[in-house]
Short mmCIF file of C-alpha atoms and ligand atoms in Angstrom, two decimals:
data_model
loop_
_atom_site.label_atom_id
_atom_site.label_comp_id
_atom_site.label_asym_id
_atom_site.label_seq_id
_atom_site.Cartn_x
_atom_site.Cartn_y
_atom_site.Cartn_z
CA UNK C 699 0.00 0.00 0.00
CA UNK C 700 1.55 3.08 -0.96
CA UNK C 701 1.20 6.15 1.08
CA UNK C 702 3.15 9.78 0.39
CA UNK C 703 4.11 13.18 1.34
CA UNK C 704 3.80 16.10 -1.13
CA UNK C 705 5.38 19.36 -0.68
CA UNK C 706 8.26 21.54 -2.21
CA UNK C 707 11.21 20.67 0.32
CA UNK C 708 11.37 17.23 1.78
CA UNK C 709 14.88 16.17 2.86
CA UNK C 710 14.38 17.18 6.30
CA UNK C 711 10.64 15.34 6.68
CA UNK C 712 10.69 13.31 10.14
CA UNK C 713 7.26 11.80 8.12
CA UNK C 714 8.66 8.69 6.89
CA UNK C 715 10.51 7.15 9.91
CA UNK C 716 7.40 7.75 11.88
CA UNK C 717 5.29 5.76 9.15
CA UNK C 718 7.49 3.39 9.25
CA UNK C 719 7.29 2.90 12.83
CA UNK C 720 3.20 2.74 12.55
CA UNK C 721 3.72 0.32 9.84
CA UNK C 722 6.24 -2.04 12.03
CA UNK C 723 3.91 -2.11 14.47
CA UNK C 724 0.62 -2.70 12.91
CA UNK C 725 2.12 -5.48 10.34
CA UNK C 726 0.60 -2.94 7.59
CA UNK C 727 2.84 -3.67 4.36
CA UNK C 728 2.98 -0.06 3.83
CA UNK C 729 5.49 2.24 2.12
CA UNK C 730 5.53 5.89 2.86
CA UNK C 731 6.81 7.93 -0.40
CA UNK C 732 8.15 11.61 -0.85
CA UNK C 733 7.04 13.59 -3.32
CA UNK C 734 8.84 17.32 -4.15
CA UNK C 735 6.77 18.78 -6.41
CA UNK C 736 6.32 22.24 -8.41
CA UNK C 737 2.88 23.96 -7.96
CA UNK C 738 1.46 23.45 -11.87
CA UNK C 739 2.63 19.46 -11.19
CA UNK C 740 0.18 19.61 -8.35
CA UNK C 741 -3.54 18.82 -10.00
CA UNK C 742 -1.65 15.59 -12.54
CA UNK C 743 0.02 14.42 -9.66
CA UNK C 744 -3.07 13.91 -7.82
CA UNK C 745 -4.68 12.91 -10.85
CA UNK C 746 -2.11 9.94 -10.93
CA UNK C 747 -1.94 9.19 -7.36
CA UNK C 748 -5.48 8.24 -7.58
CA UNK C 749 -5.69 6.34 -11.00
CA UNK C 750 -2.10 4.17 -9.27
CA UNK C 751 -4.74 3.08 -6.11
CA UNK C 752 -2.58 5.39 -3.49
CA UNK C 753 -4.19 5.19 0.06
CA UNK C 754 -3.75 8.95 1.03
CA UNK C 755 -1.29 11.60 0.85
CA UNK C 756 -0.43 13.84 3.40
CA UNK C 757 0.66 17.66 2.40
CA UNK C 758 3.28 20.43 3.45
CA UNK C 759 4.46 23.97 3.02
CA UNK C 760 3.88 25.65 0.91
CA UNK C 761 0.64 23.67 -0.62
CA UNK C 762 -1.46 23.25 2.19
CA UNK C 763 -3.72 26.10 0.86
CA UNK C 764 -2.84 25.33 -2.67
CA UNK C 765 -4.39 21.50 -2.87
CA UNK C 766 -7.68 22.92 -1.60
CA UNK C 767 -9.37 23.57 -4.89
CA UNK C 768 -8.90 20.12 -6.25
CA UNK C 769 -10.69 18.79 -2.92
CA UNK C 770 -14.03 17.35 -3.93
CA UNK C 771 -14.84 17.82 -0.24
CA UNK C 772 -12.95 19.35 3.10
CA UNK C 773 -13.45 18.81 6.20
CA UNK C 774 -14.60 21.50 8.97
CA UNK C 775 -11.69 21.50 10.36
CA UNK C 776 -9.33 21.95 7.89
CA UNK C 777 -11.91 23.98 6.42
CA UNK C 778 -11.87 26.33 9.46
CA UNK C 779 -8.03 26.28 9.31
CA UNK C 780 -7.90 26.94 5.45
CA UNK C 781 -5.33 24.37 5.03
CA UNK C 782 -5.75 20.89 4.11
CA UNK C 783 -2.07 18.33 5.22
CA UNK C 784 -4.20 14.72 4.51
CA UNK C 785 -5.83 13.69 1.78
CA UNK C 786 -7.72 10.52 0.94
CA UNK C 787 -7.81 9.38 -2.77
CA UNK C 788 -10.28 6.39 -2.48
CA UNK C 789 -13.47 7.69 -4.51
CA UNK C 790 -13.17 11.33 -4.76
CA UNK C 791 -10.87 13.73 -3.40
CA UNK C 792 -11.23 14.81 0.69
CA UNK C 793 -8.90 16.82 2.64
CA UNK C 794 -8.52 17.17 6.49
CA UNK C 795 -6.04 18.55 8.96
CA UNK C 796 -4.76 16.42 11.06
CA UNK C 797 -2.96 18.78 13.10
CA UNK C 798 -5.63 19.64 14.63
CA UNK C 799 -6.03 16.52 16.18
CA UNK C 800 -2.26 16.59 16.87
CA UNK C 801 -3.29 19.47 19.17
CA UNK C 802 -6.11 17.45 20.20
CA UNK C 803 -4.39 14.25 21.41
CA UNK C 804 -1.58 16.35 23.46
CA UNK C 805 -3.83 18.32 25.39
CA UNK C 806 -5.66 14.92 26.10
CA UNK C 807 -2.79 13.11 27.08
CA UNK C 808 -1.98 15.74 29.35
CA UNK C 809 -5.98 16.09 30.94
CA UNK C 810 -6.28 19.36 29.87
CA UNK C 811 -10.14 20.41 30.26
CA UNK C 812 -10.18 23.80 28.49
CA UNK C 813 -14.33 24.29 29.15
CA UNK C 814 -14.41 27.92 30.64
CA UNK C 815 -11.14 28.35 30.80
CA UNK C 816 -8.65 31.27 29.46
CA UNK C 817 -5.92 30.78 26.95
CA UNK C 818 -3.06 32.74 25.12
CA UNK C 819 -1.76 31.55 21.71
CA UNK C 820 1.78 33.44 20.98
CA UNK C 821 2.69 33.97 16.80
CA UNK C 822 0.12 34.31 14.09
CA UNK C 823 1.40 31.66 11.55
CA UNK C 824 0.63 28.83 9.85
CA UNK C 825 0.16 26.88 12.94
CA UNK C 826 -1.45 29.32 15.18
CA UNK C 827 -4.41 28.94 12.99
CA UNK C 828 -4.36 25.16 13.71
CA UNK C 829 -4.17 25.99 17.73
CA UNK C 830 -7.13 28.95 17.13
CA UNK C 831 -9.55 26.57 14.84
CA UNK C 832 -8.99 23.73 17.68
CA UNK C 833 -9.03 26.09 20.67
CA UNK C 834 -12.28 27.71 19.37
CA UNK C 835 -14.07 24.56 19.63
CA UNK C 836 -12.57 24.18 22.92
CA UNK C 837 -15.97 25.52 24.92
CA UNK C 838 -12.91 28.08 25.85
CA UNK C 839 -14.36 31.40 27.70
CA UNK C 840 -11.22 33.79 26.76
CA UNK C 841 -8.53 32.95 23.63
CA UNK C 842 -6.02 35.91 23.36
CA UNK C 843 -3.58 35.71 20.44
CA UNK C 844 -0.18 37.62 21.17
CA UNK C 845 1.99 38.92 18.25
CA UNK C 846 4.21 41.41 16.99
CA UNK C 847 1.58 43.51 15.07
CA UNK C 848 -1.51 42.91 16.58
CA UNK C 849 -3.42 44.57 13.61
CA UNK C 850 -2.36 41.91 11.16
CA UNK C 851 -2.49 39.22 13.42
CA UNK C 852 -6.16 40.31 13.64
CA UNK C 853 -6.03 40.42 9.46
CA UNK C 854 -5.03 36.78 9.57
CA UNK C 855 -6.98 35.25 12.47
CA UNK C 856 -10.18 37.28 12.96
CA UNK C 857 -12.26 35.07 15.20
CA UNK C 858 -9.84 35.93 18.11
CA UNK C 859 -8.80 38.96 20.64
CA UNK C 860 -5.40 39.72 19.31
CA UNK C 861 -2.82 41.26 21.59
CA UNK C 862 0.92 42.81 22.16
CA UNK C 863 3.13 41.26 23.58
CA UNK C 864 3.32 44.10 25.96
CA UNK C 865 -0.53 43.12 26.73
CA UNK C 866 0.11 39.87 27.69
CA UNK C 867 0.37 40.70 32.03
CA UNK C 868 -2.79 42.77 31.64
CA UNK C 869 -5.04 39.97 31.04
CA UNK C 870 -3.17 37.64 33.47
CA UNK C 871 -3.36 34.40 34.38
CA UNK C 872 -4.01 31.90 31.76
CA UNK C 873 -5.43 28.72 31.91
CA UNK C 874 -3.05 27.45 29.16
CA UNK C 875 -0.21 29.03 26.88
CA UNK C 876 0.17 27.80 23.46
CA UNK C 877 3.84 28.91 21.84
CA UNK C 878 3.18 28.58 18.36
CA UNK C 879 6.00 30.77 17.26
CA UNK C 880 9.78 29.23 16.30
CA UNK C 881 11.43 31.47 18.92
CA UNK C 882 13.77 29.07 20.92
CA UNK C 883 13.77 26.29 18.04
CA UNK C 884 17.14 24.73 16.86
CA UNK C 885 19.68 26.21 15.71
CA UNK C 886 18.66 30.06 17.74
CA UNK C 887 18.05 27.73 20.78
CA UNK C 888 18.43 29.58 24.18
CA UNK C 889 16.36 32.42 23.43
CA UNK C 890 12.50 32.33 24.90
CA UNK C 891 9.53 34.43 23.56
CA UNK C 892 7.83 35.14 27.12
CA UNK C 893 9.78 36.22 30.10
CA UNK C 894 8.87 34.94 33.66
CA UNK C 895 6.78 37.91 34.52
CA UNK C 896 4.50 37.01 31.22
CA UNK C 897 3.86 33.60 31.95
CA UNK C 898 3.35 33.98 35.76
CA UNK C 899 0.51 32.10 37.12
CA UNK C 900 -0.22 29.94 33.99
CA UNK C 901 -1.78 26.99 34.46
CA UNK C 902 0.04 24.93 31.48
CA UNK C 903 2.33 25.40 28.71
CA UNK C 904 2.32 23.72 25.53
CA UNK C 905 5.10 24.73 23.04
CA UNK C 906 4.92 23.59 19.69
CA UNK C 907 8.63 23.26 18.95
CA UNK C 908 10.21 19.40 19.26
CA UNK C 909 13.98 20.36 18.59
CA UNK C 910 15.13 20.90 20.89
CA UNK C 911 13.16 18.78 23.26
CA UNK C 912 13.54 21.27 26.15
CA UNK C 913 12.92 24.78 24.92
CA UNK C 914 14.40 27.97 26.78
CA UNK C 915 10.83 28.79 27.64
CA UNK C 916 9.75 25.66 28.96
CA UNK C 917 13.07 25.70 30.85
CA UNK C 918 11.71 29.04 32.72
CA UNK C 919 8.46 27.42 32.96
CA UNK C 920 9.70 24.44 34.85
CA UNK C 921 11.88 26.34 37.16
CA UNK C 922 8.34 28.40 37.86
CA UNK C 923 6.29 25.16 38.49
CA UNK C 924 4.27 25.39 35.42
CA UNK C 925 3.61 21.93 33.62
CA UNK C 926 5.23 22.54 30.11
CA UNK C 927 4.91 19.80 27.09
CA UNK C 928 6.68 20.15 23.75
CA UNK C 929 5.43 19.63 19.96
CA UNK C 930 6.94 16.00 19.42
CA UNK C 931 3.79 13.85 21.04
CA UNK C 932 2.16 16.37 18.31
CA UNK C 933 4.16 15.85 15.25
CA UNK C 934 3.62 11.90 15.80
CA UNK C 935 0.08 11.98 16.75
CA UNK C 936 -1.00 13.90 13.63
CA UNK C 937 0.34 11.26 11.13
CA UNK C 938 -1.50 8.78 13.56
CA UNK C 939 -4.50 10.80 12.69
CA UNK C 940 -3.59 10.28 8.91
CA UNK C 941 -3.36 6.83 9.43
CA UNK C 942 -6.57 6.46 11.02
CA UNK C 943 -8.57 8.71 8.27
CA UNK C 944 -6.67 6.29 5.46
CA UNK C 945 -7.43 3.15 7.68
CA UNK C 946 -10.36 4.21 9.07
CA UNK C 947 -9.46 2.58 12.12
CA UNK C 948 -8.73 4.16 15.83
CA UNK C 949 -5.49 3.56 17.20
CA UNK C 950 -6.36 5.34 20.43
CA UNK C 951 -3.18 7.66 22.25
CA UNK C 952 -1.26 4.87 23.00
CA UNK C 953 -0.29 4.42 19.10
CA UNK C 954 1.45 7.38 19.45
CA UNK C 955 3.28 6.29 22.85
CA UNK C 956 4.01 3.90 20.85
CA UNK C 957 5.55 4.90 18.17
CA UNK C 958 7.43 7.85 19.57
CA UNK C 959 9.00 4.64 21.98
CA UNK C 960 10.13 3.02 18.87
CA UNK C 961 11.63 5.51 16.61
CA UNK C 962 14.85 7.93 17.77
CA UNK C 963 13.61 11.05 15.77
CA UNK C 964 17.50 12.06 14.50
CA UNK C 965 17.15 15.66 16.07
CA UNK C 966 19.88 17.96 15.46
CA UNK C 967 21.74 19.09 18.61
P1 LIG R 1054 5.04 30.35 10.54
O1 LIG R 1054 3.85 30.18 9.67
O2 LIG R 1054 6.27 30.93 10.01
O3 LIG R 1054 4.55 31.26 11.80
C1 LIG R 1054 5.33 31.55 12.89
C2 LIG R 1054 4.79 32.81 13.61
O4 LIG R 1054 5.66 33.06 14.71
C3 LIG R 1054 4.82 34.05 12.74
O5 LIG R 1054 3.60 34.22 12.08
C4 LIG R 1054 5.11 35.16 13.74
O6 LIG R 1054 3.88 35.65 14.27
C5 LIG R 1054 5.84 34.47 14.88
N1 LIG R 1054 7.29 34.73 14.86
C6 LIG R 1054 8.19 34.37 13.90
N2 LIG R 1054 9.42 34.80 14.24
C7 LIG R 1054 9.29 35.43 15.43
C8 LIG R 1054 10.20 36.11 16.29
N3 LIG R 1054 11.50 36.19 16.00
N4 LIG R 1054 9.71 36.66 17.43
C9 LIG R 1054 8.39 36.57 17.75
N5 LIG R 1054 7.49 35.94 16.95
C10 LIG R 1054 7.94 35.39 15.82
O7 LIG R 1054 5.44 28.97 11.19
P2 LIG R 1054 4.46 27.75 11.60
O8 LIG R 1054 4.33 26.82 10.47
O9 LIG R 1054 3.24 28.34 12.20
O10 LIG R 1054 5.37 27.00 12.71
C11 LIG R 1054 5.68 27.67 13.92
C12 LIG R 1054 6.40 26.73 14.89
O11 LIG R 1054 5.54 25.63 15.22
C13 LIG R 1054 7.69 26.11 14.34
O12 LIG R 1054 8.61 26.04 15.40
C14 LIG R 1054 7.26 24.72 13.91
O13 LIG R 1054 8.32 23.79 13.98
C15 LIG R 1054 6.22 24.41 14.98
N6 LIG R 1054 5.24 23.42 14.51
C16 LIG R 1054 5.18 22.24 15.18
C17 LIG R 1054 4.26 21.29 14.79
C18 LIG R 1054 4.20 19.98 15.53
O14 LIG R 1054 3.60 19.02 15.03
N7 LIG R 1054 4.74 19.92 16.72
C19 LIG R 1054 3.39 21.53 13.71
C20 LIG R 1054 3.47 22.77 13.05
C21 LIG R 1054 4.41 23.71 13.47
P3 LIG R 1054 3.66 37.24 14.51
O15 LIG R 1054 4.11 37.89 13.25
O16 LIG R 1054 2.21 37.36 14.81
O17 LIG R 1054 4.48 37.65 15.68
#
């Protein structure tokens, strides 16, 4: 069964070792393809992929917008989102974004109940809308959205208060801070986009980033007592999504455990 990642850039995809993993350890004779492709190749490709009996794609930067109009459907979600990274090719075209339930399954894992609650999202890209679309269906009472022009932020992500980073102590404490910016990722590690003062008295920190594993932010939130989770249980829990949608099976959270147990993601350091 032949499964694939499309996108422009691929060498550094951590996709195919962790399909590989899922395949080793549900016996699936699967084999998990890459796919660099230039945007007019886009509509044949897909064309192809379903005439050859692919069982799903998945989709990166920078077409995650751009597969959307050759969707026959698209999921609320990734609809909500506007960005589609899983497709499934059996009968007619339908996209979904799994990251999404990435976001889901961490905050799950980690018994986060978000009804009522307040939350601050920090950065405005790509996956910021992922955290919003998932956060607004949260039953959340408050979701601010901190970044470095609040008036485009507000452009890009309307449904939400946005903020300034110099705002962030006024509306004080949140229930859960989501880091969706790269500040702190490898190489620039060391570096932290909230100070103490900003994240004092938050309830939880999820930051996106999984290299390094320990980010200088969740550093100063564990030396503050704040739980703090990084973005790898994420990154492997969204191609378990893809998986299931392709599948159309449930592997449950512990699929995940499991496969993050197997593979050693080759991080830089
Ligand atoms: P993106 O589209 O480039 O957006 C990043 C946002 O961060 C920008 O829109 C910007 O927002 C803010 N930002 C960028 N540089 C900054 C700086 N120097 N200081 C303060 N803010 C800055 O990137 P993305 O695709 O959303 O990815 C963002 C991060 O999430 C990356 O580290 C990526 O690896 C991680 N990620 C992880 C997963 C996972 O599965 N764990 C999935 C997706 C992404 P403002 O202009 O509003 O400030």
């Amino acid at each position: 069964m032949i499964y694939g990642l499309i996108g422009e850039k691929l060498s550094h995809s951590h996709s195919p070792q962790i399909h590989r993993a899922f395949f080793e350890i549900t016996g699936i004779k699967g084999e998990y393809r890459l796919f660099e492709l230039q945007k007019n190749d886009l509509d044949s490709f897909l064309y192809s992929a379903q005439q050859e009996g692919f069982m799903g794609l998945n989709v990166t930067i920078p077409y995650k917008s751009e597969v959307m109009p050759f969707m026959k459907r698209i999921s609320p979600e990734a609809a909500k989102i506007g960005a589609v990274n899983t497709i499934t090719l059996d009968g007619a075209l339908e996209g979904f974004n799994t990251d999404y339930y990435g976001i889901d399954y961490t905050l799950q894992k980690n018994g986060l109940i978000l009804n009522g609650k307040k939350a601050l999202i920090t950065g405005s890209g790509g996956a910021a809308k992922a955290v919003t679309a998932y956060l607004m269906d949260s039953g959340l009472l408050q979701l601010y959205i901190a970044g470095r022009n609040p008036e485009k932020t507000k452009e890009k992500i309307s449904s939400v208060m946005a903020i300034g980073y110099n705002e962030i102590e006024q509306y004080q404490p949140y229930d859960l801070i989501v880091n969706t910016t790269p500040v702190g990722m490898y190489p620039n590690t060391g570096v932290s986009p909230l100070s103490r003062d900003q994240l004092k008295g938050t309830g939880f920190l999820f930051d996106l980033i999984y290299n390094p594993t320990q980010t200088e932010l969740m550093k100063i939130a564990g030396s503050m007592g704040i739980p703090a989770v990084n973005g790898l249980f994420m990154l492997v829990a969204q191609a378990v999504k893809a998986q299931e949608i392709w599948n159309r099976q449930n592997y449950g959270l512990d699929m995940t455990d499991a496969i993050l147990k197997r593979m050693s993601i080759d991080l830089p350091v």
